[in-house]
Amino acid sequence: MLDKQAKTKLLRKIPHALYICGVKNGEEVNGFTASWVNQASFEPPLVTNCVKKDSSSHAAIQASGVFALSFLELGQKELAQKFFQPQRRVGNKFEDVEFYLGETGCPIIKDSLGYIEFKVVGSVEHGDHTVFVGEAIAAGVHRDGEILDLASTGWTYGG
Ligand SMILES: Cc1cc2nc3c(=O)[nH]c(=O)nc-3n(C[C@H](O)[C@H](O)[C@H](O)COP(=O)(O)O)c2cc1C
């Protein structure tokens, strides 16, 4: 029997960092606050990135087959807050945020610790999020610093 309260309590203990996942759909760029990101292989270097099926970013990743993770620094909660709002409601989230396009054409946040770009090499579509498996194909460090962790924000995503 699944004790839902126990499941939620324990799943919320899994530590997560916060990233801006930059995506592109044709000429258009978008991004969303991501937390369900994990390493999945040394060689080739893989991560899993779980993306909500009804988000604009999901459609973009499916269409382009690429995404870029910008690593946020502790204290950049406002940036994370901006990017968890849906594009469908707020429009262009990059309007007042400095960014550049990476090798994949996905947007990378200038004021971040660094970035890794990925090409999608697999996916699992079973629940309300798709598990995209991404292979790292480009990366760069902007500066040293401590990563923005979900626990420090007081927010929850999951459970
Ligand atoms: C703390 C936090 C963590 C989040 N983590 C994820 C995540 O890992 N995957 C995901 O698909 N959405 C995540 N979201 C939700 C997206 O940021 C949100 O659905 C966003 O509006 C999607 O943007 P889009 O519709 O413009 O693509 C998170 C939201 C918050 C507040």
PDB file of C-alpha atoms and ligand atoms in Angstrom:
ATOM      1  CA  MET A   1       0.000   0.000   0.000  1.00  0.00           C
ATOM      2  CA  LEU A   2       1.311   3.445  -0.875  1.00  0.00           C
ATOM      3  CA  ASP A   3       1.240   5.801   2.104  1.00  0.00           C
ATOM      4  CA  LYS A   4       0.933   9.061   0.141  1.00  0.00           C
ATOM      5  CA  GLN A   5       1.955  11.285   3.037  1.00  0.00           C
ATOM      6  CA  ALA A   6       5.095   9.236   3.645  1.00  0.00           C
ATOM      7  CA  LYS A   7       5.902   9.226  -0.080  1.00  0.00           C
ATOM      8  CA  THR A   8       5.562  13.022  -0.286  1.00  0.00           C
ATOM      9  CA  LYS A   9       7.527  13.672   2.901  1.00  0.00           C
ATOM     10  CA  LEU A  10      10.431  11.509   1.746  1.00  0.00           C
ATOM     11  CA  LEU A  11      10.500  12.628  -1.895  1.00  0.00           C
ATOM     12  CA  ARG A  12      10.731  16.255  -0.709  1.00  0.00           C
ATOM     13  CA  LYS A  13      13.947  15.351   1.112  1.00  0.00           C
ATOM     14  CA  ILE A  14      15.736  14.605  -2.175  1.00  0.00           C
ATOM     15  CA  PRO A  15      18.170  17.495  -2.645  1.00  0.00           C
ATOM     16  CA  HIS A  16      17.905  19.523  -5.835  1.00  0.00           C
ATOM     17  CA  ALA A  17      19.707  22.489  -7.339  1.00  0.00           C
ATOM     18  CA  LEU A  18      17.978  25.094  -9.517  1.00  0.00           C
ATOM     19  CA  TYR A  19      18.839  25.778 -13.139  1.00  0.00           C
ATOM     20  CA  ILE A  20      17.425  27.778 -15.990  1.00  0.00           C
ATOM     21  CA  CYS A  21      16.869  25.298 -18.796  1.00  0.00           C
ATOM     22  CA  GLY A  22      17.215  27.258 -22.036  1.00  0.00           C
ATOM     23  CA  VAL A  23      15.315  25.958 -25.056  1.00  0.00           C
ATOM     24  CA  LYS A  24      14.633  26.968 -28.638  1.00  0.00           C
ATOM     25  CA  ASN A  25      11.744  26.387 -31.007  1.00  0.00           C
ATOM     26  CA  GLY A  26      12.720  27.523 -34.484  1.00  0.00           C
ATOM     27  CA  GLU A  27      13.857  31.151 -34.053  1.00  0.00           C
ATOM     28  CA  GLU A  28      12.116  31.545 -30.716  1.00  0.00           C
ATOM     29  CA  VAL A  29      13.933  31.090 -27.393  1.00  0.00           C
ATOM     30  CA  ASN A  30      12.433  30.273 -24.012  1.00  0.00           C
ATOM     31  CA  GLY A  31      13.540  28.911 -20.673  1.00  0.00           C
ATOM     32  CA  PHE A  32      12.135  27.480 -17.471  1.00  0.00           C
ATOM     33  CA  THR A  33      13.269  26.896 -13.911  1.00  0.00           C
ATOM     34  CA  ALA A  34      14.340  23.266 -13.650  1.00  0.00           C
ATOM     35  CA  SER A  35      15.165  21.163 -10.611  1.00  0.00           C
ATOM     36  CA  TRP A  36      14.609  17.519 -11.589  1.00  0.00           C
ATOM     37  CA  VAL A  37      18.047  17.154 -13.141  1.00  0.00           C
ATOM     38  CA  ASN A  38      20.401  14.242 -12.452  1.00  0.00           C
ATOM     39  CA  GLN A  39      23.654  12.792 -13.704  1.00  0.00           C
ATOM     40  CA  ALA A  40      23.123   9.498 -15.507  1.00  0.00           C
ATOM     41  CA  SER A  41      26.426   8.351 -17.081  1.00  0.00           C
ATOM     42  CA  PHE A  42      30.161   9.196 -17.084  1.00  0.00           C
ATOM     43  CA  GLU A  43      30.848   8.053 -20.635  1.00  0.00           C
ATOM     44  CA  PRO A  44      29.155   9.348 -22.602  1.00  0.00           C
ATOM     45  CA  PRO A  45      28.333  12.186 -20.186  1.00  0.00           C
ATOM     46  CA  LEU A  46      24.565  12.000 -19.697  1.00  0.00           C
ATOM     47  CA  VAL A  47      21.976  13.731 -17.533  1.00  0.00           C
ATOM     48  CA  THR A  48      18.248  13.235 -17.134  1.00  0.00           C
ATOM     49  CA  ASN A  49      16.059  16.342 -17.283  1.00  0.00           C
ATOM     50  CA  CYS A  50      12.387  15.802 -16.403  1.00  0.00           C
ATOM     51  CA  VAL A  51      10.165  18.298 -18.218  1.00  0.00           C
ATOM     52  CA  LYS A  52       6.465  18.975 -17.637  1.00  0.00           C
ATOM     53  CA  LYS A  53       4.512  17.772 -20.637  1.00  0.00           C
ATOM     54  CA  ASP A  54       2.137  20.748 -20.853  1.00  0.00           C
ATOM     55  CA  SER A  55       4.906  23.401 -20.790  1.00  0.00           C
ATOM     56  CA  SER A  56       6.033  25.370 -23.839  1.00  0.00           C
ATOM     57  CA  SER A  57       9.568  24.210 -23.121  1.00  0.00           C
ATOM     58  CA  HIS A  58       8.547  20.572 -23.492  1.00  0.00           C
ATOM     59  CA  ALA A  59       7.292  21.208 -27.033  1.00  0.00           C
ATOM     60  CA  ALA A  60      10.495  23.125 -27.801  1.00  0.00           C
ATOM     61  CA  ILE A  61      12.815  20.336 -26.594  1.00  0.00           C
ATOM     62  CA  GLN A  62      10.819  17.758 -28.542  1.00  0.00           C
ATOM     63  CA  ALA A  63      11.037  19.856 -31.698  1.00  0.00           C
ATOM     64  CA  SER A  64      14.711  20.887 -31.437  1.00  0.00           C
ATOM     65  CA  GLY A  65      16.303  17.904 -29.651  1.00  0.00           C
ATOM     66  CA  VAL A  66      18.560  20.199 -27.596  1.00  0.00           C
ATOM     67  CA  PHE A  67      18.591  22.147 -24.313  1.00  0.00           C
ATOM     68  CA  ALA A  68      21.070  24.144 -22.207  1.00  0.00           C
ATOM     69  CA  LEU A  69      21.309  24.251 -18.419  1.00  0.00           C
ATOM     70  CA  SER A  70      22.503  27.526 -16.861  1.00  0.00           C
ATOM     71  CA  PHE A  71      23.655  26.943 -13.276  1.00  0.00           C
ATOM     72  CA  LEU A  72      22.291  29.597 -10.883  1.00  0.00           C
ATOM     73  CA  GLU A  73      24.226  30.980  -7.929  1.00  0.00           C
ATOM     74  CA  LEU A  74      22.981  31.084  -4.342  1.00  0.00           C
ATOM     75  CA  GLY A  75      21.066  34.364  -4.074  1.00  0.00           C
ATOM     76  CA  GLN A  76      19.650  34.263  -7.617  1.00  0.00           C
ATOM     77  CA  LYS A  77      16.190  33.321  -6.377  1.00  0.00           C
ATOM     78  CA  GLU A  78      14.587  36.205  -8.282  1.00  0.00           C
ATOM     79  CA  LEU A  79      15.841  34.822 -11.586  1.00  0.00           C
ATOM     80  CA  ALA A  80      14.448  31.388 -10.724  1.00  0.00           C
ATOM     81  CA  GLN A  81      11.138  33.026  -9.813  1.00  0.00           C
ATOM     82  CA  LYS A  82      10.940  34.799 -13.142  1.00  0.00           C
ATOM     83  CA  PHE A  83      11.519  31.614 -15.120  1.00  0.00           C
ATOM     84  CA  PHE A  84       8.996  29.385 -13.380  1.00  0.00           C
ATOM     85  CA  GLN A  85       6.201  31.468 -14.885  1.00  0.00           C
ATOM     86  CA  PRO A  86       4.783  29.951 -18.088  1.00  0.00           C
ATOM     87  CA  GLN A  87       5.668  31.625 -21.390  1.00  0.00           C
ATOM     88  CA  ARG A  88       2.023  31.257 -22.443  1.00  0.00           C
ATOM     89  CA  ARG A  89       1.070  33.675 -19.643  1.00  0.00           C
ATOM     90  CA  VAL A  90       4.022  36.086 -19.379  1.00  0.00           C
ATOM     91  CA  GLY A  91       5.450  36.109 -22.916  1.00  0.00           C
ATOM     92  CA  ASN A  92       9.173  36.557 -23.498  1.00  0.00           C
ATOM     93  CA  LYS A  93      10.993  35.797 -20.229  1.00  0.00           C
ATOM     94  CA  PHE A  94      14.342  36.801 -21.760  1.00  0.00           C
ATOM     95  CA  GLU A  95      13.238  40.366 -22.557  1.00  0.00           C
ATOM     96  CA  ASP A  96      15.134  41.912 -19.621  1.00  0.00           C
ATOM     97  CA  VAL A  97      17.644  39.108 -18.963  1.00  0.00           C
ATOM     98  CA  GLU A  98      21.086  39.126 -20.584  1.00  0.00           C
ATOM     99  CA  PHE A  99      21.804  35.943 -22.489  1.00  0.00           C
ATOM    100  CA  TYR A 100      23.735  34.583 -25.443  1.00  0.00           C
ATOM    101  CA  LEU A 101      23.115  31.648 -27.739  1.00  0.00           C
ATOM    102  CA  GLY A 102      25.249  28.549 -27.264  1.00  0.00           C
ATOM    103  CA  GLU A 103      26.443  26.056 -29.868  1.00  0.00           C
ATOM    104  CA  THR A 104      23.016  24.403 -29.810  1.00  0.00           C
ATOM    105  CA  GLY A 105      21.271  27.753 -30.377  1.00  0.00           C
ATOM    106  CA  CYS A 106      19.737  27.540 -26.904  1.00  0.00           C
ATOM    107  CA  PRO A 107      19.866  30.630 -24.648  1.00  0.00           C
ATOM    108  CA  ILE A 108      22.456  30.747 -21.857  1.00  0.00           C
ATOM    109  CA  ILE A 109      22.121  33.162 -18.914  1.00  0.00           C
ATOM    110  CA  LYS A 110      25.146  35.508 -18.833  1.00  0.00           C
ATOM    111  CA  ASP A 111      24.903  36.077 -15.109  1.00  0.00           C
ATOM    112  CA  SER A 112      25.147  32.406 -14.115  1.00  0.00           C
ATOM    113  CA  LEU A 113      27.934  30.189 -12.767  1.00  0.00           C
ATOM    114  CA  GLY A 114      28.208  28.422 -16.106  1.00  0.00           C
ATOM    115  CA  TYR A 115      26.334  26.197 -18.497  1.00  0.00           C
ATOM    116  CA  ILE A 116      26.218  22.786 -20.117  1.00  0.00           C
ATOM    117  CA  GLU A 117      24.509  22.172 -23.453  1.00  0.00           C
ATOM    118  CA  PHE A 118      22.912  18.868 -24.343  1.00  0.00           C
ATOM    119  CA  LYS A 119      21.531  16.965 -27.284  1.00  0.00           C
ATOM    120  CA  VAL A 120      18.639  14.650 -26.519  1.00  0.00           C
ATOM    121  CA  VAL A 121      19.612  11.006 -26.999  1.00  0.00           C
ATOM    122  CA  GLY A 122      16.551   9.344 -25.450  1.00  0.00           C
ATOM    123  CA  SER A 123      13.349   9.904 -23.526  1.00  0.00           C
ATOM    124  CA  VAL A 124      10.818   8.176 -21.300  1.00  0.00           C
ATOM    125  CA  GLU A 125       7.235   9.378 -21.643  1.00  0.00           C
ATOM    126  CA  HIS A 126       5.259   7.706 -18.936  1.00  0.00           C
ATOM    127  CA  GLY A 127       3.987  10.275 -16.417  1.00  0.00           C
ATOM    128  CA  ASP A 128       3.183  13.988 -16.475  1.00  0.00           C
ATOM    129  CA  HIS A 129       6.857  14.829 -17.081  1.00  0.00           C
ATOM    130  CA  THR A 130       9.016  13.447 -19.896  1.00  0.00           C
ATOM    131  CA  VAL A 131      12.433  12.195 -18.825  1.00  0.00           C
ATOM    132  CA  PHE A 132      14.763  13.581 -21.480  1.00  0.00           C
ATOM    133  CA  VAL A 133      18.190  11.977 -21.541  1.00  0.00           C
ATOM    134  CA  GLY A 134      20.725  14.570 -22.650  1.00  0.00           C
ATOM    135  CA  GLU A 135      24.313  14.047 -23.749  1.00  0.00           C
ATOM    136  CA  ALA A 136      26.640  16.942 -22.877  1.00  0.00           C
ATOM    137  CA  ILE A 137      28.131  18.459 -26.034  1.00  0.00           C
ATOM    138  CA  ALA A 138      29.394  21.859 -24.824  1.00  0.00           C
ATOM    139  CA  ALA A 139      30.115  23.522 -21.474  1.00  0.00           C
ATOM    140  CA  GLY A 140      31.660  26.644 -19.988  1.00  0.00           C
ATOM    141  CA  VAL A 141      32.334  28.168 -16.559  1.00  0.00           C
ATOM    142  CA  HIS A 142      31.529  31.877 -16.064  1.00  0.00           C
ATOM    143  CA  ARG A 143      32.664  32.213 -12.455  1.00  0.00           C
ATOM    144  CA  ASP A 144      33.108  30.274  -9.209  1.00  0.00           C
ATOM    145  CA  GLY A 145      30.330  30.238  -6.645  1.00  0.00           C
ATOM    146  CA  GLU A 146      27.886  28.169  -4.669  1.00  0.00           C
ATOM    147  CA  ILE A 147      24.901  26.736  -6.506  1.00  0.00           C
ATOM    148  CA  LEU A 148      21.328  27.854  -5.746  1.00  0.00           C
ATOM    149  CA  ASP A 149      19.769  24.906  -3.950  1.00  0.00           C
ATOM    150  CA  LEU A 150      16.013  24.369  -3.762  1.00  0.00           C
ATOM    151  CA  ALA A 151      16.092  23.998   0.051  1.00  0.00           C
ATOM    152  CA  SER A 152      17.490  27.531   0.498  1.00  0.00           C
ATOM    153  CA  THR A 153      14.527  29.043  -1.397  1.00  0.00           C
ATOM    154  CA  GLY A 154      11.822  27.607   0.875  1.00  0.00           C
ATOM    155  CA  TRP A 155       9.967  26.388  -2.241  1.00  0.00           C
ATOM    156  CA  THR A 156       9.044  22.805  -3.021  1.00  0.00           C
ATOM    157  CA  TYR A 157       8.677  21.086  -6.363  1.00  0.00           C
ATOM    158  CA  GLY A 158       7.720  17.476  -6.120  1.00  0.00           C
ATOM    159  CA  GLY A 159       6.472  15.022  -3.614  1.00  0.00           C
TER     160      GLY A 159
HETATM  161  C1  LIG B   1      11.163  25.270  -7.613  1.00  0.00           C
HETATM  162  C2  LIG B   1      10.634  24.842  -8.953  1.00  0.00           C
HETATM  163  C3  LIG B   1      11.242  23.808  -9.629  1.00  0.00           C
HETATM  164  C4  LIG B   1      10.767  23.386 -10.883  1.00  0.00           C
HETATM  165  N1  LIG B   1      11.346  22.320 -11.501  1.00  0.00           N
HETATM  166  C5  LIG B   1      10.843  21.906 -12.689  1.00  0.00           C
HETATM  167  C6  LIG B   1      11.403  20.794 -13.367  1.00  0.00           C
HETATM  168  O1  LIG B   1      12.378  20.163 -12.925  1.00  0.00           O
HETATM  169  N2  LIG B   1      10.832  20.418 -14.542  1.00  0.00           N
HETATM  170  C7  LIG B   1       9.761  21.076 -15.086  1.00  0.00           C
HETATM  171  O2  LIG B   1       9.291  20.703 -16.163  1.00  0.00           O
HETATM  172  N3  LIG B   1       9.227  22.134 -14.480  1.00  0.00           N
HETATM  173  C8  LIG B   1       9.749  22.560 -13.302  1.00  0.00           C
HETATM  174  N4  LIG B   1       9.190  23.627 -12.683  1.00  0.00           N
HETATM  175  C9  LIG B   1       8.021  24.280 -13.315  1.00  0.00           C
HETATM  176  C10 LIG B   1       8.402  25.143 -14.521  1.00  0.00           C
HETATM  177  O3  LIG B   1       9.423  26.081 -14.184  1.00  0.00           O
HETATM  178  C11 LIG B   1       7.124  25.855 -15.010  1.00  0.00           C
HETATM  179  O4  LIG B   1       6.177  24.890 -15.407  1.00  0.00           O
HETATM  180  C12 LIG B   1       7.355  26.846 -16.138  1.00  0.00           C
HETATM  181  O5  LIG B   1       6.243  27.728 -16.173  1.00  0.00           O
HETATM  182  C13 LIG B   1       7.494  26.230 -17.526  1.00  0.00           C
HETATM  183  O6  LIG B   1       7.734  27.287 -18.429  1.00  0.00           O
HETATM  184  P1  LIG B   1       7.227  27.284 -19.968  1.00  0.00           P
HETATM  185  O7  LIG B   1       5.762  26.943 -19.951  1.00  0.00           O
HETATM  186  O8  LIG B   1       7.493  28.695 -20.427  1.00  0.00           O
HETATM  187  O9  LIG B   1       8.042  26.258 -20.664  1.00  0.00           O
HETATM  188  C14 LIG B   1       9.650  24.052 -11.449  1.00  0.00           C
HETATM  189  C15 LIG B   1       9.044  25.104 -10.775  1.00  0.00           C
HETATM  190  C16 LIG B   1       9.514  25.492  -9.536  1.00  0.00           C
HETATM  191  C17 LIG B   1       8.820  26.607  -8.798  1.00  0.00           C
END
